[in-house]
XYZ file of C-alpha atoms in Angstrom:
287
model
C 0.000 0.000 0.000
C 1.344 3.450 -0.946
C 2.669 5.369 2.032
C 4.473 8.636 2.777
C 7.008 9.095 5.564
C 7.866 12.658 6.624
C 11.463 12.326 7.782
C 13.263 14.919 9.904
C 16.972 15.274 9.121
C 19.868 16.882 11.049
C 20.053 20.678 11.253
C 23.813 20.599 11.685
C 25.129 17.627 13.614
C 24.916 14.505 11.444
C 24.783 12.385 14.595
C 21.222 13.586 15.123
C 19.809 11.411 12.335
C 17.976 8.692 14.250
C 18.414 4.958 13.520
C 14.710 4.857 12.654
C 15.174 7.653 10.100
C 18.117 5.786 8.555
C 16.041 2.596 8.267
C 13.115 4.521 6.761
C 15.284 6.192 4.115
C 16.953 2.890 3.305
C 13.733 0.889 2.989
C 11.720 3.476 1.026
C 11.186 3.009 -2.695
C 11.945 6.687 -3.333
C 13.166 9.748 -1.432
C 11.511 13.083 -2.290
C 14.199 15.603 -1.323
C 14.290 19.390 -1.190
C 17.769 19.219 -2.728
C 18.895 15.829 -4.033
C 22.546 16.866 -3.641
C 22.177 17.605 0.070
C 20.130 14.499 0.851
C 22.401 12.496 -1.451
C 25.422 13.324 0.726
C 23.502 12.331 3.846
C 22.537 9.028 2.220
C 26.119 8.403 1.133
C 27.368 8.831 4.707
C 24.852 6.278 5.985
C 25.176 3.816 3.098
C 21.677 4.496 1.763
C 21.161 3.793 -1.952
C 17.485 4.693 -2.367
C 16.697 6.677 -5.573
C 16.017 10.389 -5.119
C 13.726 12.906 -6.786
C 13.486 16.638 -6.172
C 10.547 18.221 -4.364
C 11.316 21.839 -3.509
C 9.474 25.150 -3.129
C 9.663 25.938 -6.855
C 8.159 22.670 -8.116
C 6.215 21.150 -5.228
C 2.806 22.478 -6.290
C 2.882 20.403 -9.474
C 5.338 17.745 -8.303
C 3.272 16.918 -5.221
C 0.191 16.005 -7.230
C 2.165 14.052 -9.835
C 4.188 12.148 -7.255
C 1.098 11.253 -5.224
C -0.524 9.839 -8.371
C 2.634 7.851 -9.123
C 2.698 6.498 -5.562
C -0.823 5.153 -5.973
C -0.213 3.755 -9.444
C 3.057 2.003 -8.515
C 2.260 1.288 -4.848
C 5.329 3.232 -3.676
C 6.620 4.039 -0.223
C 8.160 7.520 -0.325
C 10.288 9.318 2.274
C 10.017 13.118 2.245
C 13.048 15.136 3.410
C 14.250 18.719 3.424
C 17.825 19.978 3.556
C 17.720 20.320 7.336
C 15.032 19.817 9.958
C 11.409 18.764 9.652
C 9.602 19.016 6.291
C 6.657 21.447 6.137
C 7.927 23.490 9.132
C 9.179 26.619 7.322
C 10.382 24.196 4.629
C 8.902 22.553 1.509
C 6.753 19.429 1.648
C 3.227 20.690 2.287
C 1.973 20.063 -1.250
C 3.038 16.405 -1.296
C 1.646 15.724 2.182
C -1.657 17.395 1.238
C -1.885 15.429 -2.022
C -1.296 12.132 -0.198
C -3.815 12.945 2.540
C -6.451 13.882 -0.057
C -5.950 10.509 -1.744
C -6.391 8.592 1.473
C -2.781 7.445 1.780
C -1.162 6.911 5.163
C 1.211 9.728 6.091
C 3.529 9.000 9.015
C 6.093 11.253 10.749
C 9.620 10.142 11.556
C 10.367 12.821 14.150
C 13.707 14.418 14.793
C 15.357 17.814 14.507
C 13.419 21.082 14.334
C 15.309 24.353 14.835
C 12.273 26.133 16.302
C 11.710 23.494 18.983
C 15.428 23.292 19.770
C 15.632 27.077 20.205
C 12.523 27.129 22.400
C 13.909 24.421 24.664
C 17.028 26.431 25.568
C 15.487 29.923 25.645
C 14.794 29.983 29.364
C 11.331 31.410 28.664
C 7.965 29.934 29.660
C 7.247 28.140 26.370
C 4.174 26.157 27.333
C 2.352 28.245 24.729
C 4.003 29.769 21.672
C 3.438 30.727 18.038
C 5.761 30.077 15.092
C 6.099 32.708 12.362
C 9.162 31.640 10.352
C 10.656 34.409 8.207
C 9.080 37.868 8.500
C 8.628 40.497 5.732
C 11.767 42.341 4.608
C 10.312 45.792 3.955
C 10.607 47.955 7.070
C 6.992 49.112 7.171
C 5.605 45.612 6.593
C 8.050 44.185 9.123
C 7.030 46.623 11.836
C 3.354 46.035 11.173
C 3.925 42.289 11.440
C 5.896 42.636 14.686
C 3.109 44.736 16.176
C 0.527 42.163 15.103
C 2.609 39.358 16.624
C 2.802 41.184 19.952
C -1.000 41.439 19.976
C -1.431 37.751 19.115
C 1.031 35.937 21.386
C 3.515 36.267 24.225
C 6.128 33.795 22.935
C 7.042 33.965 19.237
C 9.580 31.975 17.225
C 11.218 33.507 14.149
C 13.795 32.450 11.573
C 16.285 34.890 10.079
C 19.253 34.996 7.729
C 22.634 35.957 9.228
C 22.740 38.880 6.782
C 19.468 40.382 8.089
C 19.453 39.402 11.750
C 20.868 42.750 12.983
C 18.231 44.669 11.031
C 15.504 42.409 12.443
C 16.636 42.867 16.049
C 16.945 46.638 15.527
C 13.332 46.730 14.414
C 12.257 44.548 17.340
C 14.032 46.888 19.792
C 12.386 49.966 18.269
C 8.928 48.502 17.665
C 8.530 46.266 20.728
C 10.225 47.965 23.701
C 10.417 45.536 26.606
C 10.890 42.464 24.404
C 13.320 39.775 25.593
C 15.158 37.659 23.020
C 16.921 34.319 22.934
C 18.792 34.236 19.614
C 20.321 30.877 18.649
C 22.793 30.467 15.796
C 24.296 27.308 14.280
C 22.162 25.034 16.459
C 23.744 21.576 16.993
C 26.911 22.633 15.144
C 30.440 23.026 16.505
C 30.148 26.794 17.022
C 26.560 26.857 18.291
C 25.815 30.070 20.147
C 22.799 31.536 21.940
C 22.495 35.205 22.925
C 19.950 36.115 25.593
C 18.655 39.364 27.040
C 16.646 42.433 26.120
C 16.345 43.261 22.432
C 18.778 46.140 22.991
C 21.322 43.916 24.742
C 21.133 41.186 22.104
C 21.540 43.856 19.416
C 24.739 45.073 21.107
C 26.122 41.530 21.219
C 25.292 40.897 17.561
C 26.975 44.126 16.461
C 30.048 43.330 18.565
C 30.462 39.852 17.069
C 32.566 39.846 13.859
C 31.125 36.428 12.984
C 27.460 37.441 13.211
C 26.981 36.989 9.450
C 27.661 33.253 9.667
C 25.019 30.620 10.325
C 21.231 30.732 10.357
C 19.372 32.239 13.313
C 16.323 31.098 15.232
C 14.946 33.761 17.561
C 12.551 33.254 20.445
C 10.785 36.445 21.582
C 9.324 36.824 25.063
C 6.733 39.588 24.716
C 5.234 39.501 28.213
C 6.796 42.909 28.965
C 5.572 44.561 25.758
C 2.485 46.767 25.804
C 0.962 47.378 22.392
C -2.054 49.713 22.141
C -5.145 48.438 20.413
C -5.103 49.077 16.648
C -6.870 52.123 15.265
C -9.900 51.572 13.117
C -8.900 50.513 9.580
C -8.146 53.448 7.330
C -10.088 52.985 4.141
C -9.829 54.607 0.739
C -12.047 57.517 1.801
C -9.659 58.381 4.661
C -6.684 58.308 2.288
C -8.603 60.598 -0.052
C -9.240 62.989 2.826
C -5.530 63.068 3.667
C -4.684 63.678 0.022
C -7.044 66.662 -0.138
C -5.778 67.963 3.210
C -2.146 67.697 2.045
C -2.950 69.517 -1.211
C -4.691 72.351 0.618
C -2.288 72.765 3.546
C 0.910 72.510 1.498
C -0.347 73.948 -1.775
C 0.609 70.809 -3.692
C -0.685 69.284 -6.870
C -2.463 65.926 -6.689
C 0.662 64.135 -7.943
C 2.927 65.876 -5.409
C 0.461 65.132 -2.609
C 0.546 61.471 -3.613
C 4.331 61.408 -3.310
C 4.174 63.185 0.036
C 1.809 60.597 1.533
C 3.872 57.687 0.218
C 7.055 59.200 1.665
C 5.264 59.448 5.018
C 4.524 55.716 5.043
C 1.136 55.467 3.344
C 0.657 52.316 1.258
C 1.487 53.105 -2.366
C -1.433 51.213 -3.915
C -3.955 52.786 -1.521
C -2.686 56.266 -2.383
C -2.849 55.572 -6.112
C -6.408 54.282 -5.865
C -7.477 57.283 -3.792
C -5.810 59.714 -6.223
C -7.482 58.010 -9.171
C -10.872 58.349 -7.489
C -10.266 62.028 -6.740
C -9.140 62.673 -10.301
C -12.355 61.172 -11.639
C -14.387 63.333 -9.258
C -12.518 66.463 -10.388
C -13.047 65.585 -14.042
C -16.765 64.994 -13.456
C -17.110 68.366 -11.737
């Protein structure tokens, strides 16, 4: 009977691949890997000769459906892996799992490494309840809006970040969420594993002082119990943006186009401003 195993792989230390995971990869008919080169090296180390096929974020929407159909047609047992950690947790794999579930196939986890859980376990925070957000938006305005929303939704949040953007992320946390505590883990399970703990400001100082900050992936746990975020204002619709456009034109003696630019420079969403300006223009033309 066709079956899918979701196999967690090491996030750094190869010794973390469990004997059960090794047996599963060895006995499967096929391994669906995020990167066949990465999983291929892991298989080589453990003497696993199972054929591999790629299933990554750029092809999984179509590959998941096709592979699930093949599994049924050929009665295959497939092991799903990502480059590091647990598939589907901020990693590819969802489409294949969904396709197998929809077709009534058994889907079984082979548990193991997960950076988020590892980081939570050593944070020193009360992690009985938490929320996982993965990678946050890159644009400053979107990032700050997301951080504010997170603080309203949960008290313990887990984030992933690139070593090249971690300082920028922590700067925004310090400015947007005063009172936040952070446990920032880098290179989990690897030789130079490091965890920085303290206020957002203190962790930021440590990151800036470390010449090796831009090496290794980061998993951050935020303790937001000390953060007070005011309730959000009522949503600002197109009519409100129009009102601000008119007000800016009148107060500053600007044209409609210049008023648009002024609002965008002050943080207004570009598309909302354009739509409001278009509506105003039509009104002016009608009059």
